[in-house]
Each structure stands twice: as structure tokens, then as C-alpha cells.
mmCIF file with all atom_site columns, C-alpha atoms in Angstrom:
data_model
loop_
_atom_site.group_PDB
_atom_site.id
_atom_site.type_symbol
_atom_site.label_atom_id
_atom_site.label_alt_id
_atom_site.label_comp_id
_atom_site.label_asym_id
_atom_site.label_entity_id
_atom_site.label_seq_id
_atom_site.pdbx_PDB_ins_code
_atom_site.Cartn_x
_atom_site.Cartn_y
_atom_site.Cartn_z
_atom_site.occupancy
_atom_site.B_iso_or_equiv
_atom_site.pdbx_formal_charge
_atom_site.auth_seq_id
_atom_site.auth_comp_id
_atom_site.auth_asym_id
_atom_site.auth_atom_id
_atom_site.pdbx_PDB_model_num
ATOM 1   C CA . UNK A 1 1   ? -0.725 -31.599 31.441 1.00 69.00 ? 1   UNK A CA 1
ATOM 2   C CA . UNK A 1 2   ? -1.945 -30.119 28.172 1.00 73.00 ? 2   UNK A CA 1
ATOM 3   C CA . UNK A 1 3   ? -1.964 -26.292 27.622 1.00 77.00 ? 3   UNK A CA 1
ATOM 4   C CA . UNK A 1 4   ? -5.519 -24.835 27.685 1.00 84.00 ? 4   UNK A CA 1
ATOM 5   C CA . UNK A 1 5   ? -6.563 -23.898 24.079 1.00 86.00 ? 5   UNK A CA 1
ATOM 6   C CA . UNK A 1 6   ? -6.169 -20.333 23.419 1.00 84.00 ? 6   UNK A CA 1
ATOM 7   C CA . UNK A 1 7   ? -4.025 -19.645 26.500 1.00 88.00 ? 7   UNK A CA 1
ATOM 8   C CA . UNK A 1 8   ? -1.229 -18.214 24.305 1.00 89.00 ? 8   UNK A CA 1
ATOM 9   C CA . UNK A 1 9   ? -3.517 -15.837 22.575 1.00 91.00 ? 9   UNK A CA 1
ATOM 10  C CA . UNK A 1 10  ? -4.774 -14.640 25.972 1.00 91.00 ? 10  UNK A CA 1
ATOM 11  C CA . UNK A 1 11  ? -1.174 -14.136 27.113 1.00 92.00 ? 11  UNK A CA 1
ATOM 12  C CA . UNK A 1 12  ? -0.131 -12.312 23.979 1.00 91.00 ? 12  UNK A CA 1
ATOM 13  C CA . UNK A 1 13  ? -3.219 -10.049 24.447 1.00 92.00 ? 13  UNK A CA 1
ATOM 14  C CA . UNK A 1 14  ? -2.382 -9.265  28.048 1.00 92.00 ? 14  UNK A CA 1
ATOM 15  C CA . UNK A 1 15  ? 1.176  -8.205  26.945 1.00 92.00 ? 15  UNK A CA 1
ATOM 16  C CA . UNK A 1 16  ? -0.372 -5.963  24.276 1.00 91.00 ? 16  UNK A CA 1
ATOM 17  C CA . UNK A 1 17  ? -2.753 -4.381  26.784 1.00 91.00 ? 17  UNK A CA 1
ATOM 18  C CA . UNK A 1 18  ? -0.129 -3.673  29.244 1.00 90.00 ? 18  UNK A CA 1
ATOM 19  C CA . UNK A 1 19  ? 2.133  -1.862  26.818 1.00 88.00 ? 19  UNK A CA 1
ATOM 20  C CA . UNK A 1 20  ? -0.781 0.020   25.210 1.00 88.00 ? 20  UNK A CA 1
ATOM 21  C CA . UNK A 1 21  ? -1.277 1.852   28.534 1.00 87.00 ? 21  UNK A CA 1
ATOM 22  C CA . UNK A 1 22  ? 2.243  3.042   28.887 1.00 87.00 ? 22  UNK A CA 1
ATOM 23  C CA . UNK A 1 23  ? 3.609  6.331   27.432 1.00 86.00 ? 23  UNK A CA 1
ATOM 24  C CA . UNK A 1 24  ? 5.689  5.516   24.273 1.00 82.00 ? 24  UNK A CA 1
ATOM 25  C CA . UNK A 1 25  ? 9.442  6.596   24.450 1.00 81.00 ? 25  UNK A CA 1
ATOM 26  C CA . UNK A 1 26  ? 10.081 6.905   20.748 1.00 83.00 ? 26  UNK A CA 1
ATOM 27  C CA . UNK A 1 27  ? 12.789 9.473   20.080 1.00 81.00 ? 27  UNK A CA 1
ATOM 28  C CA . UNK A 1 28  ? 11.943 11.523  16.945 1.00 85.00 ? 28  UNK A CA 1
ATOM 29  C CA . UNK A 1 29  ? 15.455 11.123  15.323 1.00 83.00 ? 29  UNK A CA 1
ATOM 30  C CA . UNK A 1 30  ? 15.892 14.043  13.236 1.00 81.00 ? 30  UNK A CA 1
ATOM 31  C CA . UNK A 1 31  ? 14.678 16.462  15.792 1.00 87.00 ? 31  UNK A CA 1
ATOM 32  C CA . UNK A 1 32  ? 16.060 14.791  18.858 1.00 86.00 ? 32  UNK A CA 1
ATOM 33  C CA . UNK A 1 33  ? 19.828 13.583  18.394 1.00 84.00 ? 33  UNK A CA 1
ATOM 34  C CA . UNK A 1 34  ? 20.533 10.256  20.098 1.00 85.00 ? 34  UNK A CA 1
ATOM 35  C CA . UNK A 1 35  ? 23.026 10.285  23.117 1.00 85.00 ? 35  UNK A CA 1
ATOM 36  C CA . UNK A 1 36  ? 25.791 8.031   21.819 1.00 84.00 ? 36  UNK A CA 1
ATOM 37  C CA . UNK A 1 37  ? 28.140 5.998   23.887 1.00 85.00 ? 37  UNK A CA 1
ATOM 38  C CA . UNK A 1 38  ? 31.696 7.411   24.221 1.00 77.00 ? 38  UNK A CA 1
ATOM 39  C CA . UNK A 1 39  ? 33.231 4.663   22.059 1.00 79.00 ? 39  UNK A CA 1
ATOM 40  C CA . UNK A 1 40  ? 30.789 4.834   19.148 1.00 85.00 ? 40  UNK A CA 1
ATOM 41  C CA . UNK A 1 41  ? 31.880 3.686   15.862 1.00 88.00 ? 41  UNK A CA 1
ATOM 42  C CA . UNK A 1 42  ? 30.778 6.111   13.295 1.00 90.00 ? 42  UNK A CA 1
ATOM 43  C CA . UNK A 1 43  ? 33.172 7.032   10.433 1.00 94.00 ? 43  UNK A CA 1
ATOM 44  C CA . UNK A 1 44  ? 36.961 6.883   10.154 1.00 95.00 ? 44  UNK A CA 1
ATOM 45  C CA . UNK A 1 45  ? 39.024 9.987   10.259 1.00 95.00 ? 45  UNK A CA 1
ATOM 46  C CA . UNK A 1 46  ? 42.488 10.413  8.866  1.00 96.00 ? 46  UNK A CA 1
ATOM 47  C CA . UNK A 1 47  ? 45.177 12.492  10.573 1.00 95.00 ? 47  UNK A CA 1
ATOM 48  C CA . UNK A 1 48  ? 47.234 12.733  7.451  1.00 94.00 ? 48  UNK A CA 1
ATOM 49  C CA . UNK A 1 49  ? 50.436 14.206  9.182  1.00 93.00 ? 49  UNK A CA 1
ATOM 50  C CA . UNK A 1 50  ? 50.884 11.054  10.998 1.00 94.00 ? 50  UNK A CA 1
ATOM 51  C CA . UNK A 1 51  ? 50.576 8.875   7.954  1.00 94.00 ? 51  UNK A CA 1
ATOM 52  C CA . UNK A 1 52  ? 53.754 7.346   6.768  1.00 93.00 ? 52  UNK A CA 1
ATOM 53  C CA . UNK A 1 53  ? 52.348 5.248   3.991  1.00 95.00 ? 53  UNK A CA 1
ATOM 54  C CA . UNK A 1 54  ? 53.280 1.979   5.581  1.00 94.00 ? 54  UNK A CA 1
ATOM 55  C CA . UNK A 1 55  ? 50.294 0.332   4.053  1.00 94.00 ? 55  UNK A CA 1
ATOM 56  C CA . UNK A 1 56  ? 49.530 -1.744  7.256  1.00 96.00 ? 56  UNK A CA 1
ATOM 57  C CA . UNK A 1 57  ? 45.861 -0.577  7.251  1.00 96.00 ? 57  UNK A CA 1
ATOM 58  C CA . UNK A 1 58  ? 45.288 -1.578  3.699  1.00 96.00 ? 58  UNK A CA 1
ATOM 59  C CA . UNK A 1 59  ? 47.025 -4.830  3.986  1.00 96.00 ? 59  UNK A CA 1
ATOM 60  C CA . UNK A 1 60  ? 45.039 -5.875  7.236  1.00 96.00 ? 60  UNK A CA 1
ATOM 61  C CA . UNK A 1 61  ? 41.610 -4.791  6.059  1.00 96.00 ? 61  UNK A CA 1
ATOM 62  C CA . UNK A 1 62  ? 39.556 -7.817  5.436  1.00 96.00 ? 62  UNK A CA 1
ATOM 63  C CA . UNK A 1 63  ? 37.239 -6.086  2.950  1.00 95.00 ? 63  UNK A CA 1
ATOM 64  C CA . UNK A 1 64  ? 39.958 -4.262  0.898  1.00 96.00 ? 64  UNK A CA 1
ATOM 65  C CA . UNK A 1 65  ? 38.174 -1.073  1.126  1.00 96.00 ? 65  UNK A CA 1
ATOM 66  C CA . UNK A 1 66  ? 41.280 1.158   1.690  1.00 97.00 ? 66  UNK A CA 1
ATOM 67  C CA . UNK A 1 67  ? 43.043 2.477   -1.360 1.00 97.00 ? 67  UNK A CA 1
ATOM 68  C CA . UNK A 1 68  ? 46.516 4.080   -0.908 1.00 97.00 ? 68  UNK A CA 1
ATOM 69  C CA . UNK A 1 69  ? 48.753 5.464   -3.594 1.00 96.00 ? 69  UNK A CA 1
ATOM 70  C CA . UNK A 1 70  ? 52.226 6.968   -2.972 1.00 95.00 ? 70  UNK A CA 1
ATOM 71  C CA . UNK A 1 71  ? 55.592 7.800   -4.431 1.00 95.00 ? 71  UNK A CA 1
ATOM 72  C CA . UNK A 1 72  ? 59.008 8.079   -3.148 1.00 95.00 ? 72  UNK A CA 1
ATOM 73  C CA . UNK A 1 73  ? 60.754 11.408  -2.635 1.00 94.00 ? 73  UNK A CA 1
ATOM 74  C CA . UNK A 1 74  ? 64.379 11.978  -1.921 1.00 93.00 ? 74  UNK A CA 1
ATOM 75  C CA . UNK A 1 75  ? 65.308 14.120  1.108  1.00 90.00 ? 75  UNK A CA 1
ATOM 76  C CA . UNK A 1 76  ? 68.638 15.957  1.030  1.00 90.00 ? 76  UNK A CA 1
ATOM 77  C CA . UNK A 1 77  ? 71.161 15.042  3.786  1.00 88.00 ? 77  UNK A CA 1
ATOM 78  C CA . UNK A 1 78  ? 70.602 16.841  6.937  1.00 85.00 ? 78  UNK A CA 1
ATOM 79  C CA . UNK A 1 79  ? 74.256 17.271  7.675  1.00 87.00 ? 79  UNK A CA 1
ATOM 80  C CA . UNK A 1 80  ? 77.173 17.944  5.163  1.00 88.00 ? 80  UNK A CA 1
ATOM 81  C CA . UNK A 1 81  ? 78.738 14.602  4.184  1.00 87.00 ? 81  UNK A CA 1
ATOM 82  C CA . UNK A 1 82  ? 75.516 12.574  5.133  1.00 88.00 ? 82  UNK A CA 1
ATOM 83  C CA . UNK A 1 83  ? 73.694 10.700  2.919  1.00 91.00 ? 83  UNK A CA 1
ATOM 84  C CA . UNK A 1 84  ? 70.183 11.314  1.094  1.00 91.00 ? 84  UNK A CA 1
ATOM 85  C CA . UNK A 1 85  ? 67.239 9.684   2.560  1.00 90.00 ? 85  UNK A CA 1
ATOM 86  C CA . UNK A 1 86  ? 64.012 8.772   0.743  1.00 92.00 ? 86  UNK A CA 1
ATOM 87  C CA . UNK A 1 87  ? 60.649 8.780   2.101  1.00 91.00 ? 87  UNK A CA 1
ATOM 88  C CA . UNK A 1 88  ? 57.079 7.903   0.970  1.00 93.00 ? 88  UNK A CA 1
ATOM 89  C CA . UNK A 1 89  ? 54.855 10.778  0.021  1.00 93.00 ? 89  UNK A CA 1
ATOM 90  C CA . UNK A 1 90  ? 51.115 10.118  0.335  1.00 94.00 ? 90  UNK A CA 1
ATOM 91  C CA . UNK A 1 91  ? 49.153 10.722  -2.877 1.00 95.00 ? 91  UNK A CA 1
ATOM 92  C CA . UNK A 1 92  ? 45.902 9.099   -2.301 1.00 96.00 ? 92  UNK A CA 1
ATOM 93  C CA . UNK A 1 93  ? 44.186 7.756   0.779  1.00 97.00 ? 93  UNK A CA 1
ATOM 94  C CA . UNK A 1 94  ? 40.614 6.638   0.313  1.00 97.00 ? 94  UNK A CA 1
ATOM 95  C CA . UNK A 1 95  ? 38.034 4.416   2.332  1.00 97.00 ? 95  UNK A CA 1
ATOM 96  C CA . UNK A 1 96  ? 35.145 3.005   0.509  1.00 97.00 ? 96  UNK A CA 1
ATOM 97  C CA . UNK A 1 97  ? 32.433 2.974   3.335  1.00 95.00 ? 97  UNK A CA 1
ATOM 98  C CA . UNK A 1 98  ? 29.967 1.053   1.105  1.00 95.00 ? 98  UNK A CA 1
ATOM 99  C CA . UNK A 1 99  ? 32.505 -2.044  1.533  1.00 95.00 ? 99  UNK A CA 1
ATOM 100 C CA . UNK A 1 100 ? 33.687 -1.169  5.093  1.00 95.00 ? 100 UNK A CA 1
ATOM 101 C CA . UNK A 1 101 ? 32.433 -3.431  7.917  1.00 94.00 ? 101 UNK A CA 1
ATOM 102 C CA . UNK A 1 102 ? 33.464 -1.079  10.752 1.00 93.00 ? 102 UNK A CA 1
ATOM 103 C CA . UNK A 1 103 ? 35.596 -3.800  12.312 1.00 94.00 ? 103 UNK A CA 1
ATOM 104 C CA . UNK A 1 104 ? 38.347 -1.221  13.370 1.00 94.00 ? 104 UNK A CA 1
ATOM 105 C CA . UNK A 1 105 ? 41.287 -3.439  12.402 1.00 96.00 ? 105 UNK A CA 1
ATOM 106 C CA . UNK A 1 106 ? 42.830 -0.649  10.358 1.00 96.00 ? 106 UNK A CA 1
ATOM 107 C CA . UNK A 1 107 ? 42.838 1.700   13.318 1.00 96.00 ? 107 UNK A CA 1
ATOM 108 C CA . UNK A 1 108 ? 44.288 -0.879  15.664 1.00 95.00 ? 108 UNK A CA 1
ATOM 109 C CA . UNK A 1 109 ? 47.163 -1.852  13.342 1.00 96.00 ? 109 UNK A CA 1
ATOM 110 C CA . UNK A 1 110 ? 47.994 1.806   12.567 1.00 95.00 ? 110 UNK A CA 1
ATOM 111 C CA . UNK A 1 111 ? 51.456 2.173   14.507 1.00 94.00 ? 111 UNK A CA 1
ATOM 112 C CA . UNK A 1 112 ? 51.542 6.003   13.890 1.00 93.00 ? 112 UNK A CA 1
ATOM 113 C CA . UNK A 1 113 ? 48.131 6.847   15.107 1.00 93.00 ? 113 UNK A CA 1
ATOM 114 C CA . UNK A 1 114 ? 46.790 8.301   11.697 1.00 95.00 ? 114 UNK A CA 1
ATOM 115 C CA . UNK A 1 115 ? 43.425 6.714   11.796 1.00 96.00 ? 115 UNK A CA 1
ATOM 116 C CA . UNK A 1 116 ? 40.692 7.465   14.460 1.00 95.00 ? 116 UNK A CA 1
ATOM 117 C CA . UNK A 1 117 ? 37.187 6.652   15.065 1.00 93.00 ? 117 UNK A CA 1
ATOM 118 C CA . UNK A 1 118 ? 34.513 9.588   14.819 1.00 92.00 ? 118 UNK A CA 1
ATOM 119 C CA . UNK A 1 119 ? 31.214 9.099   16.400 1.00 90.00 ? 119 UNK A CA 1
ATOM 120 C CA . UNK A 1 120 ? 29.671 10.934  13.437 1.00 90.00 ? 120 UNK A CA 1
ATOM 121 C CA . UNK A 1 121 ? 27.303 8.637   11.721 1.00 88.00 ? 121 UNK A CA 1
ATOM 122 C CA . UNK A 1 122 ? 25.181 10.936  9.404  1.00 88.00 ? 122 UNK A CA 1
ATOM 123 C CA . UNK A 1 123 ? 26.906 10.548  6.043  1.00 88.00 ? 123 UNK A CA 1
ATOM 124 C CA . UNK A 1 124 ? 24.320 8.891   3.874  1.00 88.00 ? 124 UNK A CA 1
ATOM 125 C CA . UNK A 1 125 ? 24.578 9.338   0.243  1.00 91.00 ? 125 UNK A CA 1
ATOM 126 C CA . UNK A 1 126 ? 22.029 9.061   -2.632 1.00 94.00 ? 126 UNK A CA 1
ATOM 127 C CA . UNK A 1 127 ? 24.706 7.599   -4.753 1.00 95.00 ? 127 UNK A CA 1
ATOM 128 C CA . UNK A 1 128 ? 26.862 4.638   -3.584 1.00 94.00 ? 128 UNK A CA 1
ATOM 129 C CA . UNK A 1 129 ? 30.030 6.008   -5.398 1.00 94.00 ? 129 UNK A CA 1
ATOM 130 C CA . UNK A 1 130 ? 29.967 9.071   -3.119 1.00 95.00 ? 130 UNK A CA 1
ATOM 131 C CA . UNK A 1 131 ? 30.605 6.625   -0.259 1.00 95.00 ? 131 UNK A CA 1
ATOM 132 C CA . UNK A 1 132 ? 34.315 6.486   -1.188 1.00 96.00 ? 132 UNK A CA 1
ATOM 133 C CA . UNK A 1 133 ? 35.779 9.284   0.886  1.00 96.00 ? 133 UNK A CA 1
ATOM 134 C CA . UNK A 1 134 ? 39.197 10.656  -0.216 1.00 96.00 ? 134 UNK A CA 1
ATOM 135 C CA . UNK A 1 135 ? 41.786 12.004  1.967  1.00 94.00 ? 135 UNK A CA 1
ATOM 136 C CA . UNK A 1 136 ? 40.343 15.538  2.089  1.00 95.00 ? 136 UNK A CA 1
ATOM 137 C CA . UNK A 1 137 ? 36.922 14.296  3.285  1.00 95.00 ? 137 UNK A CA 1
ATOM 138 C CA . UNK A 1 138 ? 38.578 11.833  5.790  1.00 95.00 ? 138 UNK A CA 1
ATOM 139 C CA . UNK A 1 139 ? 40.638 14.872  7.062  1.00 95.00 ? 139 UNK A CA 1
ATOM 140 C CA . UNK A 1 140 ? 37.284 16.765  7.668  1.00 94.00 ? 140 UNK A CA 1
ATOM 141 C CA . UNK A 1 141 ? 36.040 13.702  9.904  1.00 93.00 ? 141 UNK A CA 1
ATOM 142 C CA . UNK A 1 142 ? 39.141 14.367  12.221 1.00 93.00 ? 142 UNK A CA 1
ATOM 143 C CA . UNK A 1 143 ? 37.459 17.417  13.513 1.00 92.00 ? 143 UNK A CA 1
ATOM 144 C CA . UNK A 1 144 ? 34.661 15.292  14.991 1.00 90.00 ? 144 UNK A CA 1
ATOM 145 C CA . UNK A 1 145 ? 36.970 12.950  16.873 1.00 91.00 ? 145 UNK A CA 1
ATOM 146 C CA . UNK A 1 146 ? 36.466 13.406  20.604 1.00 88.00 ? 146 UNK A CA 1
ATOM 147 C CA . UNK A 1 147 ? 39.393 14.112  22.824 1.00 86.00 ? 147 UNK A CA 1
ATOM 148 C CA . UNK A 1 148 ? 40.824 11.049  24.450 1.00 82.00 ? 148 UNK A CA 1
ATOM 149 C CA . UNK A 1 149 ? 39.408 10.268  27.963 1.00 79.00 ? 149 UNK A CA 1
ATOM 150 C CA . UNK A 1 150 ? 41.194 11.870  30.979 1.00 79.00 ? 150 UNK A CA 1
ATOM 151 C CA . UNK A 1 151 ? 43.819 9.673   32.803 1.00 76.00 ? 151 UNK A CA 1
ATOM 152 C CA . UNK A 1 152 ? 42.742 7.973   35.930 1.00 83.00 ? 152 UNK A CA 1
ATOM 153 C CA . UNK A 1 153 ? 43.793 10.449  38.730 1.00 85.00 ? 153 UNK A CA 1
ATOM 154 C CA . UNK A 1 154 ? 45.781 7.600   40.380 1.00 85.00 ? 154 UNK A CA 1
ATOM 155 C CA . UNK A 1 155 ? 47.731 6.584   37.330 1.00 83.00 ? 155 UNK A CA 1
ATOM 156 C CA . UNK A 1 156 ? 51.416 7.506   36.976 1.00 84.00 ? 156 UNK A CA 1
ATOM 157 C CA . UNK A 1 157 ? 52.387 10.201  34.417 1.00 81.00 ? 157 UNK A CA 1
ATOM 158 C CA . UNK A 1 158 ? 53.261 8.735   30.947 1.00 81.00 ? 158 UNK A CA 1
ATOM 159 C CA . UNK A 1 159 ? 56.998 8.458   30.580 1.00 86.00 ? 159 UNK A CA 1
ATOM 160 C CA . UNK A 1 160 ? 56.902 10.758  27.489 1.00 84.00 ? 160 UNK A CA 1
ATOM 161 C CA . UNK A 1 161 ? 55.337 13.597  29.423 1.00 85.00 ? 161 UNK A CA 1
ATOM 162 C CA . UNK A 1 162 ? 57.572 13.082  32.449 1.00 86.00 ? 162 UNK A CA 1
ATOM 163 C CA . UNK A 1 163 ? 60.776 13.225  30.224 1.00 89.00 ? 163 UNK A CA 1
ATOM 164 C CA . UNK A 1 164 ? 59.520 16.302  28.347 1.00 89.00 ? 164 UNK A CA 1
ATOM 165 C CA . UNK A 1 165 ? 58.494 18.184  31.665 1.00 89.00 ? 165 UNK A CA 1
ATOM 166 C CA . UNK A 1 166 ? 61.920 17.341  33.293 1.00 90.00 ? 166 UNK A CA 1
ATOM 167 C CA . UNK A 1 167 ? 63.712 18.648  30.069 1.00 90.00 ? 167 UNK A CA 1
ATOM 168 C CA . UNK A 1 168 ? 61.586 21.932  30.207 1.00 91.00 ? 168 UNK A CA 1
ATOM 169 C CA . UNK A 1 169 ? 62.476 22.381  33.868 1.00 92.00 ? 169 UNK A CA 1
ATOM 170 C CA . UNK A 1 170 ? 66.136 22.045  33.141 1.00 91.00 ? 170 UNK A CA 1
ATOM 171 C CA . UNK A 1 171 ? 65.861 24.475  30.221 1.00 90.00 ? 171 UNK A CA 1
ATOM 172 C CA . UNK A 1 172 ? 63.950 27.040  32.456 1.00 90.00 ? 172 UNK A CA 1
ATOM 173 C CA . UNK A 1 173 ? 66.359 26.706  35.347 1.00 90.00 ? 173 UNK A CA 1
ATOM 174 C CA . UNK A 1 174 ? 69.448 27.124  32.950 1.00 87.00 ? 174 UNK A CA 1
ATOM 175 C CA . UNK A 1 175 ? 67.879 30.277  31.394 1.00 86.00 ? 175 UNK A CA 1
ATOM 176 C CA . UNK A 1 176 ? 67.008 31.852  34.858 1.00 83.00 ? 176 UNK A CA 1
ATOM 177 C CA . UNK A 1 177 ? 70.587 31.496  36.114 1.00 77.00 ? 177 UNK A CA 1
ATOM 178 C CA . UNK A 1 178 ? 72.635 34.583  35.566 1.00 68.00 ? 178 UNK A CA 1
ATOM 179 C CA . UNK A 1 179 ? 75.417 33.846  33.128 1.00 61.00 ? 179 UNK A CA 1
ATOM 180 C CA . UNK A 1 180 ? 79.177 34.656  34.269 1.00 57.00 ? 180 UNK A CA 1
ATOM 181 C CA . UNK A 1 181 ? 80.094 38.058  33.152 1.00 55.00 ? 181 UNK A CA 1
ATOM 182 C CA . UNK A 1 182 ? 76.635 39.340  33.354 1.00 57.00 ? 182 UNK A CA 1
ATOM 183 C CA . UNK A 1 183 ? 75.048 41.148  36.079 1.00 53.00 ? 183 UNK A CA 1
#
């Protein structure tokens, strides 16, 4: 059966008339901030103290938008007769957000939890060169990273916390016992 001429137009007008009578739900963005989901990908924050300059993030980045410079520093021996060690010291850590595709691979491959997602999304610039954020700017984004979600009440305690708690309890018990020769 052939469609009736003009039926598509009538259906389209019917949809238009139905939506015209409903109240609009447009959020006025600058005045009303959007409610973002908890795992929103906004900007990447750097926790510099955890970075060991392993370069995994820069090597795995498909866009090559992470720039890292470092140098080696000699650390004196911890004990007499020990040998000196060398460690990498971070000189520059920058992310070019004009190239970044927000895939999150850098965050996933970081073995030392130095990179985190921040839900902050308002970092537009008038000059594209200002979208390369150096480590001081990336450090500022860390303050906007939300705390991790609470553990499931039925989950078992992480091994690290259980070990630390037991060690603290032993230390407290040893300190509270009266020592020999003391009253």
C-alpha cells in the first residue's frame, strides 16, 4: 500500500505541536552548573610526589601529548658501607590538552597513582598554546579530584590497612605495658 501524500509532513507537524506545549527544560549553563556523573572525565591532575618518571604514561599515550623531562640524581648510601643509588628527578611534566583525546590510558598505566581524573571541565583558553598545562597547573587540578568512593560495607578490609592496623595495635600494646624496673 502506498503512503498517503503529505502524511510524513502531518506526522512531523504533530510532533512539533506536542513538544511546543510542553515546558522547556533547558539549563542555563553559566548560571546553573550541570550535575555531572561521578566518573566524569574532565582534566587530568598530577600528584607529583608519586611520579617516579617511569615514562609509561608518555609512551602509552596514542596522541603523544605528554611531555616529560628528567635528570638522574645520586642519592648517598643509607647505611655506612652501602652503595650510592641513583634516582630520576622530574624536571618537566606537561600535557597538551589541545591534542589529548581523553582516553585515560595514561591514568590506567600509571603504576604509582600519579595521574587522576578531575571532573573540572571549564578550562577553555583563547590561545591554543595555553592548553599545554605544565606540572604546576596539573598540580592545581589535583585539588578538584574527588575522594574515591567508599568501600562496600560487606567487602573485606584491604590487606595494607589490616597490616598497618595490626602493627599499630602491637605498638600501642607494647607501649602501654609497664617496663621492668619501672613502677
